[in-house]
């Protein structure tokens, strides 16, 4: 027992950084913003712009080629989002933008029902909703809604797009909305007042981050969070209690059969982020095995995804395939390994005081 | 406001703190005792400790624990699993006997907090009806081996902490407002249209006596933890679910009859320091002091519950659990410290203390 050193902070206005003593993480934070976040959002904007143009073309004169082009651009857009999905801080967290872009999970199909209701509605009303989309329900604004509109309905999609006026109004409106949101997010990262500057100027006067150690904590929290979602919500939830009771519709992008691509995109982005952060530069030699361990675990995960991908089975059939089901069960272990390294081992080695009360609270 | 910046060095009492934490009742058990949940190595426990930081008892848990409750006769310690929770473990406080594990009903899971009725005959636990997206309080009959005999609706989804008020008739519930589903563990499904509330229920009938909601601009402030302060006032701490860039008041109070909760406005730098996140609330009814912790900010704030003035801000990394002790509070941290605030001492234990603790 010892006497507490009490800091009565009110009168002094002295708010000490909680992770004082950790390394100077400035190079990693700068690289994170400039080499990871900005290019990731630039890519999302580019893919969203292509999607918007493809939606316009399809709706101007629906035919098979234009429909195929639109779905191809949707695939590319999902691929890009699967990268941007890792960025879970800053402007994308303002104004419900994250949920607007990616309303998932839709546990009780509430979002789906809203999309279906709009699709069956009157053109004028749907157009009005699409024109004021930023104030509409988040469930009808983003990728899952767009996926449904591109892939549901008449088997002959050119018929669906030619005859259902509301479908085109919605596809165009949502594609434009995704493009707008992506541009807004990138815009708020950049510039003199941008979020990148907030991260780079962490000090006692910064209301969000008092030290670059706090910034690093927040950066590392994101992959930990995405890994938990990938493992538990996307994969384990789809596996259900048995192969007979697997539930492919629990995964995102099952309808477009891009679920596995989404998982691979998440993993690839995680690898890219960790390469850019290059955390071992801040760790003394004796702990340098961490990156080796991380790379090993990530290779295990990638190997499983490759094997699953090579089966060329659509997502629901992959879950019904004994080997596919078994591999998806197995992959949770290396995913847990990756998460453990990022959420516990690296913070400890880096001297980040990630207490478990503050890390993932309740 | 008195500036009280004092610095103490470790004295001869340090030796007491070095006595190793005992598995079972090695240390004398006189004086105030407390119980909290904690991480122990790779496992989780509930533990009884004293203000000197001596661990008097440890009770194994099957997963991470959260809140605790003691039966009025002082015999039964209920430990509630962290959300989404799948157990309430009941231990004999003094003999260490595992009395029973309560598991949730189908389509329900626990939210992490519960209370006993004044005569101990009923245990109440906050629960999630995740298919119906309703918040409920499960009712368990102590006389019949804690069989579930019913439930009350809390009025809003995501009920978290609840307290039995001093009148012994009213249950106050913090309804966090966040929809979750066990298929998507710990994902928040409705941040865009959540509507947290503070509700008051008649303990015996379940009738909703009042439900108070925050103003629209605070609809993303999830009300999680509460305590009854002086004058039947409920103090609460929220966790803001909106943008981190939006620095928000998170501490408030409400008394039945008021239309809306009143938020406490702190000096801007201190508000920012809380990181939009309150971890635990406690009231010392002897002195009327109210404590709110923010583990993300690493601070505990102590208010005069009557004047609602902030009196102290104390700093300790990952501080969260707090319970009344002597003229003030005892607190603990995720890094293992027990902080005796009235006597200004701290002890380092081998356990990493979780969110909540109670005075026994």
Coordinates of C-alpha atoms in Angstrom, one line a residue, chain A residues 360-362, chain B residues 66 82-83 111-113 126 157-163 172-180 186-188 190-191 194 196-198 214 220-227 234-241 250 276-281 296 355-356:
Chain A
X360 CA -14.0 -2.0 -25.0
X361 CA -16.3 -0.6 -22.5
X362 CA -19.8 -1.4 -21.2
Chain B
X66 CA -19.8 -7.2 -14.9
X82 CA -21.0 -9.0 -19.1
X83 CA -23.3 -8.4 -22.0
X111 CA -27.2 -7.1 -19.8
X112 CA -24.8 -7.3 -16.8
X113 CA -26.7 -5.8 -13.8
X126 CA -31.8 -6.5 -16.9
X157 CA -34.3 -1.3 -25.5
X158 CA -30.9 -1.9 -23.9
X159 CA -31.6 -1.7 -20.2
X160 CA -28.3 -1.8 -18.4
X161 CA -27.9 -0.8 -14.8
X162 CA -30.9 -0.7 -12.4
X163 CA -31.2 0.4 -8.8
X172 CA -34.9 3.1 -11.7
X173 CA -33.5 1.7 -14.9
X174 CA -30.9 3.1 -17.3
X175 CA -32.1 2.1 -20.8
X176 CA -29.1 2.5 -23.1
X177 CA -31.3 2.5 -26.2
X178 CA -28.9 0.4 -28.3
X179 CA -30.3 -2.6 -30.1
X180 CA -28.0 -5.6 -30.2
X186 CA -21.2 -6.3 -29.5
X187 CA -22.3 -4.6 -32.8
X188 CA -24.7 -1.7 -32.3
X190 CA -29.5 1.3 -34.4
X191 CA -27.1 4.1 -33.5
X194 CA -31.6 5.2 -30.8
X196 CA -32.2 6.0 -24.6
X197 CA -34.3 6.7 -21.5
X198 CA -34.4 6.6 -17.8
X214 CA -33.0 13.2 -23.3
X220 CA -27.1 9.1 -29.1
X221 CA -26.1 9.4 -25.4
X222 CA -26.6 5.9 -24.2
X223 CA -27.6 6.1 -20.5
X224 CA -25.9 3.1 -18.9
X225 CA -25.0 3.6 -15.3
X226 CA -26.8 5.2 -12.4
X227 CA -27.0 5.7 -8.7
X234 CA -31.0 9.7 -9.9
X235 CA -27.5 10.5 -11.2
X236 CA -26.4 8.9 -14.4
X237 CA -23.4 8.6 -16.7
X238 CA -23.8 8.0 -20.4
X239 CA -21.7 6.8 -23.3
X240 CA -22.0 8.9 -26.4
X241 CA -22.4 6.9 -29.5
X250 CA -22.3 12.8 -20.4
X276 CA -17.7 11.0 -24.1
X277 CA -17.6 7.9 -21.8
X278 CA -18.8 7.3 -18.3
X279 CA -17.9 3.9 -16.8
X280 CA -19.5 3.8 -13.3
X281 CA -21.6 5.9 -10.9
X296 CA -11.0 6.3 -21.1
X355 CA -16.1 -2.0 -14.5
X356 CA -18.0 -2.4 -11.2

